[in-house]
Amino acid sequence: MPIHVDHIAAADPAAPTPDDIRRIWSAERRLGAGTTIVYLNRIQQFRTYCALHGLVEREELTLERVGRFIDWYAKRRGLDPLSLRLSSTALLSLSRVYHRLGLAPPDWRPPRPVKALLTPLLAQYAAYLTQHRGNPEVTVHKKLGHIGRLQDHLIQAGKDWHSMQLTDVDAFLVGCAARYSRSHVSDLACTVRCFSRFLHWSGQSPVDISEAVIAPVQRRHERPRRSLSWDDVKRLLMAVDRSSPSGLRDYAILLMMSTYGFGAGEIIRLQFQDIDWDSGTLSVLRPKTGVAFTLPLLPPVAKALAEYLRHGRPADTPTRHLFVQMKMPLEPFVASSAIRHILMKHAKIAGIDAPFLGSHVLRHSHAARQIDLGARPQVVSDLLGHRDPESVSAYVRIATASLREIALPVPT
């Protein structure tokens, strides 16, 4: 039976009061009045549980311990624990209140396990990927996993990096082809090719076999179209509900990706100092090439950013990154998967059914739109940050020198 929210009390005098909870939730603009009442009732149930068992509320605010409470409450009431998932969400919101009050509850989830120590060679390779190729951490982790598979294959064959030959690589990729998709084996081959160049460059291998590493042929038109129509881009942006802080953030992210052709890497690296409001410019560093660009801060983008910074981004966020997660501890995004989830969420709301909705789809859509607007086909890939200007892509790319001749399309 629901408990009147004004009767909520906690045994711990340091615990936040209902007024504290309402005030912080109201400042976050996350919850409606009805949801607030429901959450406060779930919190009262949790406080009753803590009092009966002599537990300190703040110490019990972890995913694992809240799970124990849910199991206890479900058993007591004869309910299915799965029907009480809302209690977990309510108590996560309570944990955020503790954070806002500076009362330091434990981590909601246990810290990620410390990664196994890399060998000196692989540590050097990881540094090479980061410093020379501009790969983000998630890509470096993926490539190290690929190399780990190749290393296991070599160990089984009685080989090491110094004695590795092209036949060993071929055998590895042929074995992978029997288990994985063509696109995944192509990704593995790309990693092996890069690592082979690194081995030769670092003096670990006398011969550079990278050019002889063959990936499965990806037939033309076999991959799904990697861009949306410009009408779909507009529908995507219109589907974003900008009445919430996360909606303001998501709209600013998707608008910038559509307007400038940013990839996820550029978005998650943006910081306050990259925006010059007085001169109306935006500074961007392309992660793969290390080249810095200064772009015009177009009025619709400036407006979206201002709305997000004023009314969406939490005021006490301890980072200078523009875009952050909307839950404690309010950290910046660290991987492109977060941007992909944002895109897919709003594409689903917009009813966009596309075969490809990766984090680069708006980048491709932007490039396709540039061609539709008459961008010269001979301009090169500098603006979109490609390392090799001669590389073949699914779209014609744009050069920095031609930027002044091009009107950036804003999907409004």
PDB file of C-alpha atoms in Angstrom, residues 54-322:
ATOM      1  CA  GLY A  54      19.815  -2.520  11.178  1.00  0.00           C
ATOM      2  CA  LEU A  55      21.422  -1.380   7.920  1.00  0.00           C
ATOM      3  CA  VAL A  56      22.870   2.017   7.046  1.00  0.00           C
ATOM      4  CA  GLU A  57      20.872   3.320   4.097  1.00  0.00           C
ATOM      5  CA  ARG A  58      23.758   5.013   2.331  1.00  0.00           C
ATOM      6  CA  GLU A  59      25.923   1.879   2.444  1.00  0.00           C
ATOM      7  CA  GLU A  60      23.129  -0.205   0.913  1.00  0.00           C
ATOM      8  CA  LEU A  61      22.846   1.940  -2.226  1.00  0.00           C
ATOM      9  CA  THR A  62      24.587  -0.417  -4.621  1.00  0.00           C
ATOM     10  CA  LEU A  63      23.084  -2.489  -7.409  1.00  0.00           C
ATOM     11  CA  GLU A  64      23.903  -5.741  -5.620  1.00  0.00           C
ATOM     12  CA  ARG A  65      22.494  -4.705  -2.216  1.00  0.00           C
ATOM     13  CA  VAL A  66      19.414  -3.120  -3.719  1.00  0.00           C
ATOM     14  CA  GLY A  67      18.878  -6.472  -5.431  1.00  0.00           C
ATOM     15  CA  ARG A  68      18.811  -8.130  -1.997  1.00  0.00           C
ATOM     16  CA  PHE A  69      16.192  -5.633  -0.854  1.00  0.00           C
ATOM     17  CA  ILE A  70      14.056  -6.319  -3.936  1.00  0.00           C
ATOM     18  CA  ASP A  71      14.268 -10.078  -3.345  1.00  0.00           C
ATOM     19  CA  TRP A  72      13.278  -9.554   0.306  1.00  0.00           C
ATOM     20  CA  TYR A  73      10.355  -7.288  -0.526  1.00  0.00           C
ATOM     21  CA  ALA A  74       9.135  -9.544  -3.332  1.00  0.00           C
ATOM     22  CA  LYS A  75       9.172 -12.596  -1.063  1.00  0.00           C
ATOM     23  CA  ARG A  76       7.398 -10.697   1.699  1.00  0.00           C
ATOM     24  CA  ARG A  77       4.644  -9.510  -0.650  1.00  0.00           C
ATOM     25  CA  GLY A  78       4.455 -12.628  -2.826  1.00  0.00           C
ATOM     26  CA  LEU A  79       5.578 -10.704  -5.922  1.00  0.00           C
ATOM     27  CA  ASP A  80       7.806 -11.451  -8.880  1.00  0.00           C
ATOM     28  CA  PRO A  81      11.143  -9.625  -8.340  1.00  0.00           C
ATOM     29  CA  LEU A  82      11.117  -8.645 -12.032  1.00  0.00           C
ATOM     30  CA  SER A  83       7.996  -6.577 -11.361  1.00  0.00           C
ATOM     31  CA  LEU A  84       9.972  -4.399  -8.933  1.00  0.00           C
ATOM     32  CA  ARG A  85      12.598  -3.112 -11.342  1.00  0.00           C
ATOM     33  CA  LEU A  86      11.247   0.396 -10.787  1.00  0.00           C
ATOM     34  CA  SER A  87      12.545   0.172  -7.219  1.00  0.00           C
ATOM     35  CA  SER A  88      16.082  -0.158  -8.548  1.00  0.00           C
ATOM     36  CA  THR A  89      15.637   2.983 -10.681  1.00  0.00           C
ATOM     37  CA  ALA A  90      14.193   4.911  -7.717  1.00  0.00           C
ATOM     38  CA  LEU A  91      17.093   3.950  -5.473  1.00  0.00           C
ATOM     39  CA  LEU A  92      19.636   4.845  -8.151  1.00  0.00           C
ATOM     40  CA  SER A  93      18.013   8.285  -8.169  1.00  0.00           C
ATOM     41  CA  LEU A  94      18.372   8.360  -4.378  1.00  0.00           C
ATOM     42  CA  SER A  95      22.068   7.543  -4.780  1.00  0.00           C
ATOM     43  CA  ARG A  96      22.397  10.602  -7.032  1.00  0.00           C
ATOM     44  CA  VAL A  97      20.844  12.719  -4.290  1.00  0.00           C
ATOM     45  CA  TYR A  98      23.505  11.507  -1.860  1.00  0.00           C
ATOM     46  CA  HIS A  99      26.169  12.438  -4.408  1.00  0.00           C
ATOM     47  CA  ARG A 100      24.698  15.916  -4.870  1.00  0.00           C
ATOM     48  CA  LEU A 101      24.721  16.444  -1.104  1.00  0.00           C
ATOM     49  CA  GLY A 102      28.375  15.407  -0.891  1.00  0.00           C
ATOM     50  CA  LEU A 103      27.599  12.344   1.234  1.00  0.00           C
ATOM     51  CA  ALA A 104      29.594   9.944  -0.994  1.00  0.00           C
ATOM     52  CA  PRO A 105      27.555   6.741  -1.300  1.00  0.00           C
ATOM     53  CA  PRO A 106      29.390   3.670  -2.623  1.00  0.00           C
ATOM     54  CA  ASP A 107      29.689   3.020  -6.337  1.00  0.00           C
ATOM     55  CA  TRP A 108      26.371   1.799  -7.729  1.00  0.00           C
ATOM     56  CA  ARG A 109      28.217  -0.804  -9.771  1.00  0.00           C
ATOM     57  CA  PRO A 110      31.556  -2.338  -8.784  1.00  0.00           C
ATOM     58  CA  PRO A 111      34.575  -0.736 -10.457  1.00  0.00           C
ATOM     59  CA  ARG A 112      35.620  -2.317 -13.705  1.00  0.00           C
ATOM     60  CA  PRO A 113      38.282  -4.980 -13.193  1.00  0.00           C
ATOM     61  CA  VAL A 114      41.805  -3.768 -13.725  1.00  0.00           C
ATOM     62  CA  LYS A 115      42.980  -4.758 -17.169  1.00  0.00           C
ATOM     63  CA  ALA A 116      45.651  -7.400 -17.350  1.00  0.00           C
ATOM     64  CA  LEU A 117      49.131  -5.955 -17.687  1.00  0.00           C
ATOM     65  CA  LEU A 118      50.287  -5.819 -21.268  1.00  0.00           C
ATOM     66  CA  THR A 119      53.620  -7.161 -22.397  1.00  0.00           C
ATOM     67  CA  PRO A 120      56.144  -4.387 -23.145  1.00  0.00           C
ATOM     68  CA  LEU A 121      55.622  -4.941 -26.884  1.00  0.00           C
ATOM     69  CA  LEU A 122      51.836  -4.681 -26.726  1.00  0.00           C
ATOM     70  CA  ALA A 123      52.058  -1.684 -24.395  1.00  0.00           C
ATOM     71  CA  GLN A 124      54.271  -0.009 -27.004  1.00  0.00           C
ATOM     72  CA  TYR A 125      51.768  -0.946 -29.709  1.00  0.00           C
ATOM     73  CA  ALA A 126      48.905   0.526 -27.659  1.00  0.00           C
ATOM     74  CA  ALA A 127      50.867   3.773 -27.327  1.00  0.00           C
ATOM     75  CA  TYR A 128      51.524   3.713 -31.086  1.00  0.00           C
ATOM     76  CA  LEU A 129      47.814   3.354 -31.831  1.00  0.00           C
ATOM     77  CA  THR A 130      46.955   6.236 -29.522  1.00  0.00           C
ATOM     78  CA  GLN A 131      49.740   8.672 -30.347  1.00  0.00           C
ATOM     79  CA  HIS A 132      50.435   7.999 -34.023  1.00  0.00           C
ATOM     80  CA  ARG A 133      47.065   6.782 -35.320  1.00  0.00           C
ATOM     81  CA  GLY A 134      44.739   8.717 -33.039  1.00  0.00           C
ATOM     82  CA  ASN A 135      42.665   5.676 -32.060  1.00  0.00           C
ATOM     83  CA  PRO A 136      40.334   6.120 -29.059  1.00  0.00           C
ATOM     84  CA  GLU A 137      40.639   3.809 -26.071  1.00  0.00           C
ATOM     85  CA  VAL A 138      37.796   1.534 -27.144  1.00  0.00           C
ATOM     86  CA  THR A 139      39.432   0.964 -30.550  1.00  0.00           C
ATOM     87  CA  VAL A 140      42.805   0.286 -28.956  1.00  0.00           C
ATOM     88  CA  HIS A 141      41.182  -2.274 -26.653  1.00  0.00           C
ATOM     89  CA  LYS A 142      39.489  -3.949 -29.635  1.00  0.00           C
ATOM     90  CA  LYS A 143      42.707  -4.146 -31.641  1.00  0.00           C
ATOM     91  CA  LEU A 144      44.637  -5.553 -28.688  1.00  0.00           C
ATOM     92  CA  GLY A 145      41.963  -8.239 -28.447  1.00  0.00           C
ATOM     93  CA  HIS A 146      42.477  -9.075 -32.118  1.00  0.00           C
ATOM     94  CA  ILE A 147      46.234  -9.329 -31.617  1.00  0.00           C
ATOM     95  CA  GLY A 148      45.639 -11.536 -28.594  1.00  0.00           C
ATOM     96  CA  ARG A 149      43.837 -14.030 -30.832  1.00  0.00           C
ATOM     97  CA  LEU A 150      46.715 -13.985 -33.312  1.00  0.00           C
ATOM     98  CA  GLN A 151      49.182 -14.505 -30.472  1.00  0.00           C
ATOM     99  CA  ASP A 152      47.217 -17.545 -29.239  1.00  0.00           C
ATOM    100  CA  HIS A 153      47.339 -18.944 -32.788  1.00  0.00           C
ATOM    101  CA  LEU A 154      51.111 -18.451 -32.950  1.00  0.00           C
ATOM    102  CA  ILE A 155      51.680 -20.082 -29.552  1.00  0.00           C
ATOM    103  CA  GLN A 156      49.759 -23.160 -30.715  1.00  0.00           C
ATOM    104  CA  ALA A 157      51.983 -23.280 -33.804  1.00  0.00           C
ATOM    105  CA  GLY A 158      55.158 -22.909 -31.722  1.00  0.00           C
ATOM    106  CA  LYS A 159      55.870 -19.434 -33.110  1.00  0.00           C
ATOM    107  CA  ASP A 160      56.370 -15.929 -31.735  1.00  0.00           C
ATOM    108  CA  TRP A 161      56.367 -12.408 -33.171  1.00  0.00           C
ATOM    109  CA  HIS A 162      59.975 -12.672 -34.364  1.00  0.00           C
ATOM    110  CA  SER A 163      59.400 -15.892 -36.290  1.00  0.00           C
ATOM    111  CA  MET A 164      55.893 -15.076 -37.580  1.00  0.00           C
ATOM    112  CA  GLN A 165      55.560 -15.532 -41.344  1.00  0.00           C
ATOM    113  CA  LEU A 166      52.885 -14.698 -43.870  1.00  0.00           C
ATOM    114  CA  THR A 167      51.732 -18.318 -43.952  1.00  0.00           C
ATOM    115  CA  ASP A 168      50.999 -18.082 -40.220  1.00  0.00           C
ATOM    116  CA  VAL A 169      48.858 -15.000 -40.770  1.00  0.00           C
ATOM    117  CA  ASP A 170      47.029 -16.645 -43.678  1.00  0.00           C
ATOM    118  CA  ALA A 171      46.279 -19.716 -41.578  1.00  0.00           C
ATOM    119  CA  PHE A 172      44.956 -17.511 -38.776  1.00  0.00           C
ATOM    120  CA  LEU A 173      42.636 -15.561 -41.073  1.00  0.00           C
ATOM    121  CA  VAL A 174      41.428 -18.689 -42.875  1.00  0.00           C
ATOM    122  CA  GLY A 175      40.542 -20.221 -39.510  1.00  0.00           C
ATOM    123  CA  CYS A 176      38.678 -17.039 -38.514  1.00  0.00           C
ATOM    124  CA  ALA A 177      36.785 -17.043 -41.827  1.00  0.00           C
ATOM    125  CA  ALA A 178      35.261 -20.403 -40.899  1.00  0.00           C
ATOM    126  CA  ARG A 179      33.809 -18.940 -37.695  1.00  0.00           C
ATOM    127  CA  TYR A 180      33.101 -15.271 -38.261  1.00  0.00           C
ATOM    128  CA  SER A 181      31.388 -13.016 -40.778  1.00  0.00           C
ATOM    129  CA  ARG A 182      33.259 -11.577 -43.733  1.00  0.00           C
ATOM    130  CA  SER A 183      33.128  -8.051 -42.303  1.00  0.00           C
ATOM    131  CA  HIS A 184      34.563  -9.210 -38.969  1.00  0.00           C
ATOM    132  CA  VAL A 185      37.403 -11.113 -40.647  1.00  0.00           C
ATOM    133  CA  SER A 186      38.121  -7.985 -42.711  1.00  0.00           C
ATOM    134  CA  ASP A 187      38.374  -6.053 -39.465  1.00  0.00           C
ATOM    135  CA  LEU A 188      40.779  -8.657 -38.067  1.00  0.00           C
ATOM    136  CA  ALA A 189      42.887  -8.495 -41.232  1.00  0.00           C
ATOM    137  CA  CYS A 190      43.055  -4.708 -40.965  1.00  0.00           C
ATOM    138  CA  THR A 191      44.347  -5.017 -37.398  1.00  0.00           C
ATOM    139  CA  VAL A 192      46.923  -7.649 -38.375  1.00  0.00           C
ATOM    140  CA  ARG A 193      48.080  -5.472 -41.271  1.00  0.00           C
ATOM    141  CA  CYS A 194      48.543  -2.485 -38.959  1.00  0.00           C
ATOM    142  CA  PHE A 195      50.339  -4.592 -36.347  1.00  0.00           C
ATOM    143  CA  SER A 196      52.661  -6.058 -38.991  1.00  0.00           C
ATOM    144  CA  ARG A 197      53.674  -2.557 -40.057  1.00  0.00           C
ATOM    145  CA  PHE A 198      54.303  -1.701 -36.405  1.00  0.00           C
ATOM    146  CA  LEU A 199      56.496  -4.797 -35.906  1.00  0.00           C
ATOM    147  CA  HIS A 200      58.671  -3.798 -38.837  1.00  0.00           C
ATOM    148  CA  TRP A 201      58.720  -0.111 -37.859  1.00  0.00           C
ATOM    149  CA  SER A 202      59.776  -0.950 -34.284  1.00  0.00           C
ATOM    150  CA  GLY A 203      62.510  -3.358 -35.390  1.00  0.00           C
ATOM    151  CA  GLN A 204      60.718  -6.461 -34.115  1.00  0.00           C
ATOM    152  CA  SER A 205      60.417  -7.991 -37.593  1.00  0.00           C
ATOM    153  CA  PRO A 206      63.003  -7.811 -40.400  1.00  0.00           C
ATOM    154  CA  VAL A 207      60.313  -7.945 -43.110  1.00  0.00           C
ATOM    155  CA  ASP A 208      57.175  -5.862 -43.540  1.00  0.00           C
ATOM    156  CA  ILE A 209      54.477  -8.359 -44.540  1.00  0.00           C
ATOM    157  CA  SER A 210      51.598  -5.921 -44.110  1.00  0.00           C
ATOM    158  CA  GLU A 211      51.013  -5.361 -47.835  1.00  0.00           C
ATOM    159  CA  ALA A 212      50.628  -9.106 -48.383  1.00  0.00           C
ATOM    160  CA  VAL A 213      47.932  -9.565 -45.716  1.00  0.00           C
ATOM    161  CA  ILE A 214      44.739 -10.214 -47.680  1.00  0.00           C
ATOM    162  CA  ALA A 215      41.274  -9.481 -46.307  1.00  0.00           C
ATOM    163  CA  PRO A 216      38.076 -11.094 -47.614  1.00  0.00           C
ATOM    164  CA  VAL A 217      36.686  -9.234 -50.601  1.00  0.00           C
ATOM    165  CA  GLN A 218      33.669  -7.129 -49.694  1.00  0.00           C
ATOM    166  CA  ARG A 219      31.499  -7.038 -52.792  1.00  0.00           C
ATOM    167  CA  ARG A 220      30.355  -3.668 -53.980  1.00  0.00           C
ATOM    168  CA  HIS A 221      26.862  -2.824 -52.700  1.00  0.00           C
ATOM    169  CA  GLU A 222      27.029  -5.797 -50.316  1.00  0.00           C
ATOM    170  CA  ARG A 223      27.162  -3.499 -47.303  1.00  0.00           C
ATOM    171  CA  PRO A 224      24.020  -1.572 -46.424  1.00  0.00           C
ATOM    172  CA  ARG A 225      23.788   2.055 -47.445  1.00  0.00           C
ATOM    173  CA  ARG A 226      25.584   4.035 -44.753  1.00  0.00           C
ATOM    174  CA  SER A 227      23.740   7.324 -45.038  1.00  0.00           C
ATOM    175  CA  LEU A 228      20.229   8.604 -44.455  1.00  0.00           C
ATOM    176  CA  SER A 229      18.238  10.756 -46.794  1.00  0.00           C
ATOM    177  CA  TRP A 230      18.199  14.408 -45.767  1.00  0.00           C
ATOM    178  CA  ASP A 231      14.478  14.107 -45.036  1.00  0.00           C
ATOM    179  CA  ASP A 232      15.270  11.277 -42.604  1.00  0.00           C
ATOM    180  CA  VAL A 233      17.937  13.425 -40.958  1.00  0.00           C
ATOM    181  CA  LYS A 234      15.314  16.126 -40.375  1.00  0.00           C
ATOM    182  CA  ARG A 235      12.844  13.567 -39.032  1.00  0.00           C
ATOM    183  CA  LEU A 236      15.515  12.270 -36.662  1.00  0.00           C
ATOM    184  CA  LEU A 237      16.128  15.728 -35.211  1.00  0.00           C
ATOM    185  CA  MET A 238      12.423  16.531 -34.947  1.00  0.00           C
ATOM    186  CA  ALA A 239      11.905  13.314 -32.964  1.00  0.00           C
ATOM    187  CA  VAL A 240      14.171  14.483 -30.129  1.00  0.00           C
ATOM    188  CA  ASP A 241      12.152  15.640 -27.102  1.00  0.00           C
ATOM    189  CA  ARG A 242      13.968  18.801 -25.992  1.00  0.00           C
ATOM    190  CA  SER A 243      11.913  19.250 -22.819  1.00  0.00           C
ATOM    191  CA  SER A 244      14.432  17.221 -20.779  1.00  0.00           C
ATOM    192  CA  PRO A 245      18.157  17.732 -20.089  1.00  0.00           C
ATOM    193  CA  SER A 246      19.083  14.553 -21.952  1.00  0.00           C
ATOM    194  CA  GLY A 247      16.937  15.648 -24.894  1.00  0.00           C
ATOM    195  CA  LEU A 248      18.744  19.001 -25.090  1.00  0.00           C
ATOM    196  CA  ARG A 249      22.062  17.165 -25.057  1.00  0.00           C
ATOM    197  CA  ASP A 250      21.039  14.601 -27.661  1.00  0.00           C
ATOM    198  CA  TYR A 251      19.646  17.272 -29.986  1.00  0.00           C
ATOM    199  CA  ALA A 252      22.880  19.305 -29.818  1.00  0.00           C
ATOM    200  CA  ILE A 253      24.959  16.185 -30.526  1.00  0.00           C
ATOM    201  CA  LEU A 254      22.878  15.015 -33.490  1.00  0.00           C
ATOM    202  CA  LEU A 255      22.614  18.520 -34.967  1.00  0.00           C
ATOM    203  CA  MET A 256      26.404  18.997 -34.835  1.00  0.00           C
ATOM    204  CA  MET A 257      27.020  15.603 -36.420  1.00  0.00           C
ATOM    205  CA  SER A 258      24.540  16.357 -39.190  1.00  0.00           C
ATOM    206  CA  THR A 259      25.810  19.873 -39.837  1.00  0.00           C
ATOM    207  CA  TYR A 260      29.574  19.367 -39.655  1.00  0.00           C
ATOM    208  CA  GLY A 261      29.966  15.690 -40.464  1.00  0.00           C
ATOM    209  CA  PHE A 262      31.511  14.993 -37.057  1.00  0.00           C
ATOM    210  CA  GLY A 263      32.166  11.417 -36.044  1.00  0.00           C
ATOM    211  CA  ALA A 264      31.661  10.180 -32.502  1.00  0.00           C
ATOM    212  CA  GLY A 265      35.358  10.764 -31.755  1.00  0.00           C
ATOM    213  CA  GLU A 266      35.093  14.500 -32.428  1.00  0.00           C
ATOM    214  CA  ILE A 267      31.887  14.823 -30.424  1.00  0.00           C
ATOM    215  CA  ILE A 268      33.118  13.132 -27.251  1.00  0.00           C
ATOM    216  CA  ARG A 269      36.362  15.177 -27.279  1.00  0.00           C
ATOM    217  CA  LEU A 270      34.736  18.617 -27.487  1.00  0.00           C
ATOM    218  CA  GLN A 271      35.458  20.879 -24.502  1.00  0.00           C
ATOM    219  CA  PHE A 272      34.482  24.386 -23.407  1.00  0.00           C
ATOM    220  CA  GLN A 273      37.662  25.973 -24.740  1.00  0.00           C
ATOM    221  CA  ASP A 274      36.844  24.701 -28.227  1.00  0.00           C
ATOM    222  CA  ILE A 275      34.002  27.219 -28.555  1.00  0.00           C
ATOM    223  CA  ASP A 276      34.766  30.898 -29.187  1.00  0.00           C
ATOM    224  CA  TRP A 277      31.416  32.571 -28.664  1.00  0.00           C
ATOM    225  CA  ASP A 278      32.756  36.044 -29.456  1.00  0.00           C
ATOM    226  CA  SER A 279      34.186  35.156 -32.860  1.00  0.00           C
ATOM    227  CA  GLY A 280      31.529  32.540 -33.590  1.00  0.00           C
ATOM    228  CA  THR A 281      33.946  29.678 -34.266  1.00  0.00           C
ATOM    229  CA  LEU A 282      34.379  26.085 -33.232  1.00  0.00           C
ATOM    230  CA  SER A 283      37.778  24.374 -32.987  1.00  0.00           C
ATOM    231  CA  VAL A 284      37.913  20.659 -33.718  1.00  0.00           C
ATOM    232  CA  LEU A 285      40.767  18.167 -33.635  1.00  0.00           C
ATOM    233  CA  ARG A 286      40.440  15.227 -35.996  1.00  0.00           C
ATOM    234  CA  PRO A 287      41.545  12.244 -33.870  1.00  0.00           C
ATOM    235  CA  LYS A 288      43.022  10.166 -36.688  1.00  0.00           C
ATOM    236  CA  THR A 289      45.084  12.855 -38.383  1.00  0.00           C
ATOM    237  CA  GLY A 290      45.758  15.163 -35.447  1.00  0.00           C
ATOM    238  CA  VAL A 291      44.799  18.112 -37.686  1.00  0.00           C
ATOM    239  CA  ALA A 292      42.939  21.017 -36.051  1.00  0.00           C
ATOM    240  CA  PHE A 293      40.097  22.787 -37.849  1.00  0.00           C
ATOM    241  CA  THR A 294      38.329  26.045 -37.131  1.00  0.00           C
ATOM    242  CA  LEU A 295      34.720  25.921 -38.299  1.00  0.00           C
ATOM    243  CA  PRO A 296      31.989  28.559 -38.254  1.00  0.00           C
ATOM    244  CA  LEU A 297      29.662  28.219 -35.283  1.00  0.00           C
ATOM    245  CA  LEU A 298      26.411  28.403 -37.215  1.00  0.00           C
ATOM    246  CA  PRO A 299      23.464  30.116 -35.462  1.00  0.00           C
ATOM    247  CA  PRO A 300      21.228  26.997 -35.174  1.00  0.00           C
ATOM    248  CA  VAL A 301      24.140  25.046 -33.668  1.00  0.00           C
ATOM    249  CA  ALA A 302      25.044  27.903 -31.323  1.00  0.00           C
ATOM    250  CA  LYS A 303      21.423  28.094 -30.150  1.00  0.00           C
ATOM    251  CA  ALA A 304      21.236  24.335 -29.522  1.00  0.00           C
ATOM    252  CA  LEU A 305      24.520  24.383 -27.588  1.00  0.00           C
ATOM    253  CA  ALA A 306      23.448  27.386 -25.504  1.00  0.00           C
ATOM    254  CA  GLU A 307      20.140  25.722 -24.601  1.00  0.00           C
ATOM    255  CA  TYR A 308      21.935  22.547 -23.570  1.00  0.00           C
ATOM    256  CA  LEU A 309      24.588  24.355 -21.512  1.00  0.00           C
ATOM    257  CA  ARG A 310      22.038  26.556 -19.742  1.00  0.00           C
ATOM    258  CA  HIS A 311      19.264  24.079 -19.106  1.00  0.00           C
ATOM    259  CA  GLY A 312      20.594  20.564 -19.758  1.00  0.00           C
ATOM    260  CA  ARG A 313      24.175  20.067 -18.632  1.00  0.00           C
ATOM    261  CA  PRO A 314      24.344  19.610 -14.828  1.00  0.00           C
ATOM    262  CA  ALA A 315      25.915  22.699 -13.252  1.00  0.00           C
ATOM    263  CA  ASP A 316      28.264  20.811 -10.939  1.00  0.00           C
ATOM    264  CA  THR A 317      29.761  18.521 -13.592  1.00  0.00           C
ATOM    265  CA  PRO A 318      33.476  18.011 -12.747  1.00  0.00           C
ATOM    266  CA  THR A 319      34.773  18.023 -16.337  1.00  0.00           C
ATOM    267  CA  ARG A 320      35.303  20.545 -19.133  1.00  0.00           C
ATOM    268  CA  HIS A 321      33.942  18.177 -21.744  1.00  0.00           C
ATOM    269  CA  LEU A 322      30.786  19.545 -23.351  1.00  0.00           C
TER     270      LEU A 322
END
